[in-house]
mmCIF file of C-alpha atoms in Angstrom:
data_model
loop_
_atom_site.group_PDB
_atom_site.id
_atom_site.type_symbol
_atom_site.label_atom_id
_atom_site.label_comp_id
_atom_site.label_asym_id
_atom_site.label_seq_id
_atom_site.Cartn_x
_atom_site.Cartn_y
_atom_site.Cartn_z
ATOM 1 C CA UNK B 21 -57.580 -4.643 31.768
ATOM 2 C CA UNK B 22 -54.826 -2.403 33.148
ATOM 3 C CA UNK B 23 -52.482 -1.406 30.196
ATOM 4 C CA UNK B 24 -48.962 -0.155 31.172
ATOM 5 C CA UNK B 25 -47.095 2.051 28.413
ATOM 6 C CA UNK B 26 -43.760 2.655 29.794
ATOM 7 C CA UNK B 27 -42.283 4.681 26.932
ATOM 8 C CA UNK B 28 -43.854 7.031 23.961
ATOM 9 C CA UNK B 29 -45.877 5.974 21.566
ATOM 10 C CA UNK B 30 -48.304 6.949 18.644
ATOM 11 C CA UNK B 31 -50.792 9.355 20.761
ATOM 12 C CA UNK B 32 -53.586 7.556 17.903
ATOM 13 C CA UNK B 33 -52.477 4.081 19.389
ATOM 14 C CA UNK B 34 -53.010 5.444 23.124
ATOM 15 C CA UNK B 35 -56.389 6.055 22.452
ATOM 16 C CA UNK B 36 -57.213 3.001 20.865
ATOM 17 C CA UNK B 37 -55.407 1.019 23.782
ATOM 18 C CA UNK B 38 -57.354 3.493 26.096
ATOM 19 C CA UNK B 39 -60.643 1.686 24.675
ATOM 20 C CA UNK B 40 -59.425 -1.888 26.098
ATOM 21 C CA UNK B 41 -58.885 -1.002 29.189
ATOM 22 C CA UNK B 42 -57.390 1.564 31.679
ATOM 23 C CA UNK B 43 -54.241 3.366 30.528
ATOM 24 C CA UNK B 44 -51.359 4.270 32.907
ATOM 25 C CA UNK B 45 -48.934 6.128 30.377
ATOM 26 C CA UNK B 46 -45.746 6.990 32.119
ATOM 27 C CA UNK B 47 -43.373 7.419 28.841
ATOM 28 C CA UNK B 48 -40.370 8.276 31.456
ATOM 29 C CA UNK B 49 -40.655 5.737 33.967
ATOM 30 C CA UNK B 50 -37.674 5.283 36.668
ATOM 31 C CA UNK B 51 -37.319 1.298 37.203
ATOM 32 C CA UNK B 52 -37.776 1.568 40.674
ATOM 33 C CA UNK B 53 -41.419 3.419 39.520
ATOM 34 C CA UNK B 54 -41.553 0.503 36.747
ATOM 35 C CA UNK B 55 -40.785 -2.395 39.271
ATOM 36 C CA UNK B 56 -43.925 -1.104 41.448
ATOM 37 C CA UNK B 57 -46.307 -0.270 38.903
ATOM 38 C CA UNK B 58 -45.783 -3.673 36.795
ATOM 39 C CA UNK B 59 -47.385 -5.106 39.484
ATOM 40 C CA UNK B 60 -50.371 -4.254 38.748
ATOM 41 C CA UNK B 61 -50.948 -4.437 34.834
ATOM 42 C CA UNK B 62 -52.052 -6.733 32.873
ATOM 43 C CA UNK B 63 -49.909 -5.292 29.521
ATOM 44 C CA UNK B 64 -46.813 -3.204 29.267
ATOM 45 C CA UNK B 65 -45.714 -1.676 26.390
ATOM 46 C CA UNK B 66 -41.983 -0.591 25.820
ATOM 47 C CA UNK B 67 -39.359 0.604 23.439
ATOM 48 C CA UNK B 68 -35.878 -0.009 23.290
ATOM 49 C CA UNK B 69 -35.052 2.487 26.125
ATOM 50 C CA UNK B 70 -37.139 0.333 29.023
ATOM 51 C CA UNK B 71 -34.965 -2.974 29.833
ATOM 52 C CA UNK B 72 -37.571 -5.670 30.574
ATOM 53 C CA UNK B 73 -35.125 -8.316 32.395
ATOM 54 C CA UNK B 74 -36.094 -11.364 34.908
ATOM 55 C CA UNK B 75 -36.657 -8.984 38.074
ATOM 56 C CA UNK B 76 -39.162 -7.114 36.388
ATOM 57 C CA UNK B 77 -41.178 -9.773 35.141
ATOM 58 C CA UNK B 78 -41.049 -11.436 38.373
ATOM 59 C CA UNK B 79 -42.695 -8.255 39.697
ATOM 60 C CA UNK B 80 -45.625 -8.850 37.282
ATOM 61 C CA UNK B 81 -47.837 -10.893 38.759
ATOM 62 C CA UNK B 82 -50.699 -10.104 36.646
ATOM 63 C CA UNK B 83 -49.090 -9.587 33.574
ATOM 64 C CA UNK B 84 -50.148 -11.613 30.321
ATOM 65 C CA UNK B 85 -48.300 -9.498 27.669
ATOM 66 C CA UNK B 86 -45.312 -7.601 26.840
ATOM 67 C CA UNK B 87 -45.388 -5.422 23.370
ATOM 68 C CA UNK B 88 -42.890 -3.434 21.707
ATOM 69 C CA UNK B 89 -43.906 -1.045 18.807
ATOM 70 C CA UNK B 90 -40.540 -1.950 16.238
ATOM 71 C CA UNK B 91 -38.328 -5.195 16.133
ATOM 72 C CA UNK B 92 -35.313 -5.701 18.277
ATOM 73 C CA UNK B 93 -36.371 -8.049 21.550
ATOM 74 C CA UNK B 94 -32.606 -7.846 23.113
ATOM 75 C CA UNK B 95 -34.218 -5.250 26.073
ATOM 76 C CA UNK B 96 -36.375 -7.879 26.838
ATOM 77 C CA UNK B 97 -36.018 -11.509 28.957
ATOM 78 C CA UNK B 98 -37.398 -13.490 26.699
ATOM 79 C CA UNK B 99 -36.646 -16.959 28.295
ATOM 80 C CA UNK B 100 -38.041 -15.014 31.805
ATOM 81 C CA UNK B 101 -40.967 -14.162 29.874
ATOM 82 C CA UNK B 102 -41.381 -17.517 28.518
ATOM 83 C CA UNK B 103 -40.963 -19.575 31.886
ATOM 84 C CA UNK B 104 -44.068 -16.972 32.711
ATOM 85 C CA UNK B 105 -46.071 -18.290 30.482
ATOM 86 C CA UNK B 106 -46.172 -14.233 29.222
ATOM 87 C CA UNK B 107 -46.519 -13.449 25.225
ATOM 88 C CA UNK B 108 -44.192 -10.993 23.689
ATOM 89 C CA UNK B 109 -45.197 -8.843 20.768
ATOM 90 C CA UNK B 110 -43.468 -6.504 18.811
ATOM 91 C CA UNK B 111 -44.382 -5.324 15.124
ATOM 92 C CA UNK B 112 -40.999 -5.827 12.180
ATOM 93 C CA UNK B 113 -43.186 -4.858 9.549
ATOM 94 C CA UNK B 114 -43.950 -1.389 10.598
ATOM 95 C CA UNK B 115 -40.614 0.313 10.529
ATOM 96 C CA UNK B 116 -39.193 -1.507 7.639
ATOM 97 C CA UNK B 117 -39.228 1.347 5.294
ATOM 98 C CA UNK B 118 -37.702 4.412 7.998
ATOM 99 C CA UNK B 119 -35.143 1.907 8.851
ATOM 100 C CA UNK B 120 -34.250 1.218 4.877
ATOM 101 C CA UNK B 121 -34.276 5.342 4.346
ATOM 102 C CA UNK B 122 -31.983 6.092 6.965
ATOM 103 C CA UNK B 123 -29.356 3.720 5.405
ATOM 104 C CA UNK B 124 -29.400 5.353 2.480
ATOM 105 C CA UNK B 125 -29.893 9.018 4.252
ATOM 106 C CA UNK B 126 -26.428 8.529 5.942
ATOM 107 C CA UNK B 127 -24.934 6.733 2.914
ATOM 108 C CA UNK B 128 -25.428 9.651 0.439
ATOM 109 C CA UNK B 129 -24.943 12.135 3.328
ATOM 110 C CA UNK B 130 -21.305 10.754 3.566
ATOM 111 C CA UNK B 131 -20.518 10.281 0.457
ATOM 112 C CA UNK B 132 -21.595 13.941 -0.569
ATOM 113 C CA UNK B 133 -19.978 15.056 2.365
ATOM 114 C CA UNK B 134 -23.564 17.202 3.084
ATOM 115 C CA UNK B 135 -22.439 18.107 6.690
ATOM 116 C CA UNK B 136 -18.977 19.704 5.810
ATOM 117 C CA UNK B 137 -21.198 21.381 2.417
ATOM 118 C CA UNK B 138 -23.581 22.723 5.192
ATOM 119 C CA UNK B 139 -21.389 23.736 7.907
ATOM 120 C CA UNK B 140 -18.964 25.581 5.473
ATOM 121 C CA UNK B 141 -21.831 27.389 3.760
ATOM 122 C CA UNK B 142 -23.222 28.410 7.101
ATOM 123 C CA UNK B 143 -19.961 30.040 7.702
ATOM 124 C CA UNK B 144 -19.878 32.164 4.901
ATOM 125 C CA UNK B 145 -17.345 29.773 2.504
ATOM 126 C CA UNK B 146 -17.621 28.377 -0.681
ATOM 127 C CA UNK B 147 -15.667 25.693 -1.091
ATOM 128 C CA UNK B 148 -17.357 23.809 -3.792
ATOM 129 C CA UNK B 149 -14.376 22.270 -5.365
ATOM 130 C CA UNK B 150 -13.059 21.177 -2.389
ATOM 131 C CA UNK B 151 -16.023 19.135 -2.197
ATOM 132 C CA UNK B 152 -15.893 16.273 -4.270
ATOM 133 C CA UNK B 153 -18.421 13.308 -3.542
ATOM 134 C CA UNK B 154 -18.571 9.385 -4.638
ATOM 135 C CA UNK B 155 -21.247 8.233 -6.407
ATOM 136 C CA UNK B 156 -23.713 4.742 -5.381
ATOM 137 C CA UNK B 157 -23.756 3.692 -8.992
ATOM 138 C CA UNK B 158 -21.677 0.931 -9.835
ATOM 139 C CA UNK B 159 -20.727 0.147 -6.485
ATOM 140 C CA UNK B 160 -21.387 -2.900 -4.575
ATOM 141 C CA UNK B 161 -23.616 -3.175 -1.633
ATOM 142 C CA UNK B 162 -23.260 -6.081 0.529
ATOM 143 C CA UNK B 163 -26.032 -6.539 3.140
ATOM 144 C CA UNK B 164 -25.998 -9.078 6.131
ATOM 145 C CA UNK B 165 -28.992 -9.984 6.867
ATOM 146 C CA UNK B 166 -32.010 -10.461 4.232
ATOM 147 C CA UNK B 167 -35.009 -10.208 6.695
ATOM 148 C CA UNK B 168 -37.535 -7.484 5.904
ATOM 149 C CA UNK B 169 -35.372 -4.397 6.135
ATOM 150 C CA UNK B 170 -32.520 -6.188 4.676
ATOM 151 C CA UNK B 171 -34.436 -7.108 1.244
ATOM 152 C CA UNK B 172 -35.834 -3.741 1.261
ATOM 153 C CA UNK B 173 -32.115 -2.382 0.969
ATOM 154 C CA UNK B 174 -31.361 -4.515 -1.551
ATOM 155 C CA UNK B 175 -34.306 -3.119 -3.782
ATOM 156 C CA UNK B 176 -33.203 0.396 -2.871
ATOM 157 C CA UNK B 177 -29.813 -0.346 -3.659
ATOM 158 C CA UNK B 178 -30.753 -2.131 -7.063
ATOM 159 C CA UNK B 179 -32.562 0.930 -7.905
ATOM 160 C CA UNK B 180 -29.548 2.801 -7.672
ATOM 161 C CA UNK B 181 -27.888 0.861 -10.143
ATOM 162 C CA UNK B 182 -25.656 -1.147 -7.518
ATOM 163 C CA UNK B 183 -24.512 -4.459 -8.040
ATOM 164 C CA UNK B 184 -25.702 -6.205 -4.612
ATOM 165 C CA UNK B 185 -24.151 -9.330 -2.430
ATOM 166 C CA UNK B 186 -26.175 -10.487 0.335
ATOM 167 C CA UNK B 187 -24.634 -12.916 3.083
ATOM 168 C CA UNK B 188 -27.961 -14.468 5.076
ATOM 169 C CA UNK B 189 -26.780 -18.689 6.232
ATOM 170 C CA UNK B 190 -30.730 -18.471 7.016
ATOM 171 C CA UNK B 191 -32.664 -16.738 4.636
ATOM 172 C CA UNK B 192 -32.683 -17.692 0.428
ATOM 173 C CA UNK B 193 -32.261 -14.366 -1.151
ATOM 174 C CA UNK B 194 -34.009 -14.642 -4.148
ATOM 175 C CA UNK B 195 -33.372 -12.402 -7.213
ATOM 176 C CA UNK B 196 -29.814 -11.195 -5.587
ATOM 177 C CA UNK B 197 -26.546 -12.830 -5.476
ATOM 178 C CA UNK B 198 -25.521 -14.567 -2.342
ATOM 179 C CA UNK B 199 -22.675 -14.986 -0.534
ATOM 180 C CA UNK B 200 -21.174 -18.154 1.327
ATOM 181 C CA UNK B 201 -19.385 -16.453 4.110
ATOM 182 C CA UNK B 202 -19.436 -12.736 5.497
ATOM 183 C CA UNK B 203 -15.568 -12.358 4.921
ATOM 184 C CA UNK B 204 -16.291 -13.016 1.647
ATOM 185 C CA UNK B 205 -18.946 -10.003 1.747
ATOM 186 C CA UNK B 206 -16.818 -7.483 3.414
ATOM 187 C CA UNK B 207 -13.993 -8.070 0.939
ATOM 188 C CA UNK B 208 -16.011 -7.731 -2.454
ATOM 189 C CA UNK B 209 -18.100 -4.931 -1.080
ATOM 190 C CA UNK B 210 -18.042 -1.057 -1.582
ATOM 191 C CA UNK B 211 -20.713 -0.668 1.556
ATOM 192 C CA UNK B 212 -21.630 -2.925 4.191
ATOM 193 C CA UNK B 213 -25.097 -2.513 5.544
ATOM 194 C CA UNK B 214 -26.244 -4.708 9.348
ATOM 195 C CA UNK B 215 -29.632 -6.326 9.513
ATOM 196 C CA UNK B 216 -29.530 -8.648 12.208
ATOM 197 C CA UNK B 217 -30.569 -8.648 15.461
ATOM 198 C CA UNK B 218 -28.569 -8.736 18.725
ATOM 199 C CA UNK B 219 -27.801 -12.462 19.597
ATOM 200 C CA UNK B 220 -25.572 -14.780 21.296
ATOM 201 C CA UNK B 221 -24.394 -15.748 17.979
ATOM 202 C CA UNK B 222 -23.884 -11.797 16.082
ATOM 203 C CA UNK B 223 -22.973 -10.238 19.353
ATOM 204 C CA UNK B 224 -19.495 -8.983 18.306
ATOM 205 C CA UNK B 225 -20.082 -10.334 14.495
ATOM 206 C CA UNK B 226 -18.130 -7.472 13.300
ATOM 207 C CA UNK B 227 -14.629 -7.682 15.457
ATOM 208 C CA UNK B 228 -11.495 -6.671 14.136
ATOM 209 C CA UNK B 229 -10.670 -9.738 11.921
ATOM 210 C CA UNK B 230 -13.871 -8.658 10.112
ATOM 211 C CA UNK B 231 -13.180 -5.091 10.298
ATOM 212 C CA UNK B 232 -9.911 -5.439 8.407
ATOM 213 C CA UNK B 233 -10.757 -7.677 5.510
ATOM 214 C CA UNK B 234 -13.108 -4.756 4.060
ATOM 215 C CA UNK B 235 -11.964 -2.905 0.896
ATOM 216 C CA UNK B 236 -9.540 0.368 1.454
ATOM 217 C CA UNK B 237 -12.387 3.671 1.994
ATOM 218 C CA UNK B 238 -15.163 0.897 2.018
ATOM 219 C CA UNK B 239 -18.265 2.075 4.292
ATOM 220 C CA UNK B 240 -19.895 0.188 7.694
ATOM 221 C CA UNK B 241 -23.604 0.695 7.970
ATOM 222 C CA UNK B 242 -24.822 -0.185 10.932
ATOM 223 C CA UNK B 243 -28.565 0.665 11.790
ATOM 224 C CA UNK B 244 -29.623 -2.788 13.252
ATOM 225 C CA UNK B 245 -28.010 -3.405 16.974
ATOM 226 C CA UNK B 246 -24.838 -1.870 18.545
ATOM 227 C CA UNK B 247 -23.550 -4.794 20.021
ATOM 228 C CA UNK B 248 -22.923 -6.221 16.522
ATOM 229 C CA UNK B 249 -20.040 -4.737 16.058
ATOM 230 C CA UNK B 250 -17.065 -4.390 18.475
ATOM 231 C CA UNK B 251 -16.764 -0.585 18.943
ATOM 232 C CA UNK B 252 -13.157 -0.645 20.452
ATOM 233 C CA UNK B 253 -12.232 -2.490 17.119
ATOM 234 C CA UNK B 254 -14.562 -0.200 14.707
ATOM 235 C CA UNK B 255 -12.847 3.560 16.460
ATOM 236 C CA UNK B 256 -9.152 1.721 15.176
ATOM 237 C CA UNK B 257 -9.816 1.048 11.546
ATOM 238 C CA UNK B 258 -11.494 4.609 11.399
ATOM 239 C CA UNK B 259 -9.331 6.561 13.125
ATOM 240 C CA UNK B 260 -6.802 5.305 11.070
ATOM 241 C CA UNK B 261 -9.066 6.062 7.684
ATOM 242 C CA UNK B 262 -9.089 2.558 6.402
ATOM 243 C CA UNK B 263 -12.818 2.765 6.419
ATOM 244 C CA UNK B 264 -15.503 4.830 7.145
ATOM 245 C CA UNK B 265 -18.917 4.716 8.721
ATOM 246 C CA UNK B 266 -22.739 5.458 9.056
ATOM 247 C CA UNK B 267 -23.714 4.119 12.636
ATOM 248 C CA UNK B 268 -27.522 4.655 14.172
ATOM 249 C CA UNK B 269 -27.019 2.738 17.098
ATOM 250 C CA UNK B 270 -24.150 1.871 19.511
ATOM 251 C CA UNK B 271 -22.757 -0.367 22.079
ATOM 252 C CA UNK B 272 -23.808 1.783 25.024
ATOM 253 C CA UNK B 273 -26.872 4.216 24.668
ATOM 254 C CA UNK B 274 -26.751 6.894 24.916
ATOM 255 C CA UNK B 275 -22.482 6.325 24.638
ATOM 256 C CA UNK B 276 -21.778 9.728 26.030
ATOM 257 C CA UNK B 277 -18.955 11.030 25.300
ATOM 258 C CA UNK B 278 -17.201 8.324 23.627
ATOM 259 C CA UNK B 279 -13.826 8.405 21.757
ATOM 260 C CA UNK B 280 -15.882 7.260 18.471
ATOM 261 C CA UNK B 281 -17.328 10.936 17.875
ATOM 262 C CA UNK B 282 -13.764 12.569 17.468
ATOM 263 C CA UNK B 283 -13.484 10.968 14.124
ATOM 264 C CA UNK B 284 -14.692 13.751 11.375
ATOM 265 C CA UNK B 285 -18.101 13.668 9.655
ATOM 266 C CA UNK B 286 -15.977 13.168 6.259
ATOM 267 C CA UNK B 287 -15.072 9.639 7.836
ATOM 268 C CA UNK B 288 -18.468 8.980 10.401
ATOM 269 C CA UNK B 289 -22.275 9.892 10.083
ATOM 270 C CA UNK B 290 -23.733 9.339 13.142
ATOM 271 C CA UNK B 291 -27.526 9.644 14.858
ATOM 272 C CA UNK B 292 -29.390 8.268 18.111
ATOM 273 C CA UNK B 293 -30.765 5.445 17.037
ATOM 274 C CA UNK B 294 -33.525 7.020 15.033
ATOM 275 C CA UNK B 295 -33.871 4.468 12.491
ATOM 276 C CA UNK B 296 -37.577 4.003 13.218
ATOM 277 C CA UNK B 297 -38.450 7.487 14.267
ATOM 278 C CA UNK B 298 -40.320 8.616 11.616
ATOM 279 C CA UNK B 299 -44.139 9.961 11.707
ATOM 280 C CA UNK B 300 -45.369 7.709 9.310
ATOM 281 C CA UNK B 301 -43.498 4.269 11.263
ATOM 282 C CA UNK B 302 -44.597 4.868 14.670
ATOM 283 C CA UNK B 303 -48.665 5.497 13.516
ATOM 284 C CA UNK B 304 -47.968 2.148 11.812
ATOM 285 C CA UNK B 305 -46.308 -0.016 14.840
ATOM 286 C CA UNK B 306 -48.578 1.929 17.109
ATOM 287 C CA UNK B 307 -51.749 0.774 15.594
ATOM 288 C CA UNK B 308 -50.479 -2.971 14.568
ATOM 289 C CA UNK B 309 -49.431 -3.026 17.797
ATOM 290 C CA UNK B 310 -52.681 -2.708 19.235
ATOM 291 C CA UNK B 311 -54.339 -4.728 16.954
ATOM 292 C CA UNK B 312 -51.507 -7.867 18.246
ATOM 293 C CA UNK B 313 -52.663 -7.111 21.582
ATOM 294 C CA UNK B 314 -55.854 -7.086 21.174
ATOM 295 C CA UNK B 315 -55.838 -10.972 19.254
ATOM 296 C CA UNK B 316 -53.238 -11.889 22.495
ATOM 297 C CA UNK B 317 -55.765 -10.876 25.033
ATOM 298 C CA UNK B 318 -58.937 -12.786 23.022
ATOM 299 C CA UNK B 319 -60.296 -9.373 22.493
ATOM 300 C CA UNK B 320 -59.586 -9.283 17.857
#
């Protein structure tokens, strides 16, 4: 069995995919390289970074599986994949708890203004009563999305003392209060925090309609899928301080230099899409990844 791992993973998952078969690991694969060497294997494994679309899984003759260590699927054709008869795998349990932290990692970060504390004191300043934070007690989180990441920010955030609302029209969230419509989420809640993934139906769930029924200073939290939310839309309300933001991921990636970073770090935490890049999450999708290939390929 010829194995294809197009993009990094866990170097303890190589070597257990290296004892199924042969291993080509090319973690910074061009497409054109991709579009010749998929023609070969029987498996490919990729992140978000490799797009997976009909071309290249017409290329793959051979191929039986596609696997991606995390959750999102919008890099990869799925109805291409499915015409093919091919499986795809990826592994949402894995990376539910670095996603979860990060939301709350930006969160507090903003709210304690930590980057303008860190900067300043670097410099040689103390401006400690300039400095005045918000606190999570007492506020309301509203979460979209009540999947596995989704209820685990709702414990967090109930932990915290929080009051939480949870808009899901799919998912029953037990033990939490739930919404009937998202407006009415964005306009009772102190932070808003993304858990779905990239459809035809939440691409652009967040436009400017959305955008503007939040409360005054209220906080977007967006570590799920860029697309979600309309960027053009997103840069207006902050650059004109109505809300603020934590954002992981983003429309384009990497956006370059986009007109979103010029908004201050009291207003916007950013990072690049790291939500899952923690030691501990990719030895976990890394090794229940293999194991998912190894029951799709009759070898568990």
């Amino acid at each position: 069995m010829r194995i294809l791992v197009a993009d990094h993973i866990s170097e303890e998952a190589l070597e257990k995919l290296r004892e199924l078969g042969e291993v080509v690991f090319r973690p910074e694969i061009s497409r054109e390289e991709l579009l010749n060497e998929i023609r070969k294997a029987e498996v490919l494994v990729v992140r978000s970074r490799t797009k997976v679309d009909r071309e290249v899984i017409s290329k793959g003759e051979r191929l039986k599986v596609i696997a991606r260590p995390g959750v999102g699927l919008d890099n990869i054709d799925l109805e291409a994949a499915k015409e093919r008869g091919i499986k795809v795998l990826n592994t949402p349990g894995a990376v539910t708890e670095a996603v979860a932290e990060l939301v709350f990692a930006h969160l507090l970060s903003l709210l304690r203004r930590i980057p303008e504390a860190n900067e300043s004191l670097r410099k040689g300043e103390w401006i400690k009563k300039d400095l005045i934070g918000e606190e999570l007690y007492g506020k309301t989180m509203g979460i979209v999305g009540f999947g596995r990441i989704g209820s685990r920010v709702a414990e967090i955030s109930k932990a915290f003392g929080m009051r939480v609302l949870v808009f899901d029209p799919y998912v029953k969230a037990e033990g939490f209060e739930q919404v009937d419509s998202l407006d009415e989420l964005v306009r009772k809640s102190d932070f808003v925090s993304i858990h779905v993934p990239l459809t035809e139906e939440t691409k652009g769930l967040f436009k400017e309609e959305t955008l503007k029924n939040m409360k005054e200073g209220a906080v977007l939290i967006n570590t799920s899928r860029g697309g979600v939310v309309e960027q053009k839309a997103l840069f207006k309300f902050l650059k004109s301080g109505r809300i603020r933001a934590c954002l992981d991921v983003f429309e384009r990636e990497p956006p370059g230099e986009d007109a979103l970073f010029s908004i201050g770090t009291e207003k916007l935490s950013v990072s690049p899409h790291i939500g899952a890049s923690t030691i501990e999450s990719q030895r976990r999708a890394g090794l229940e990844l293999v194991d998912r290939i190894k029951e799709a390929m009759g070898l568990g």
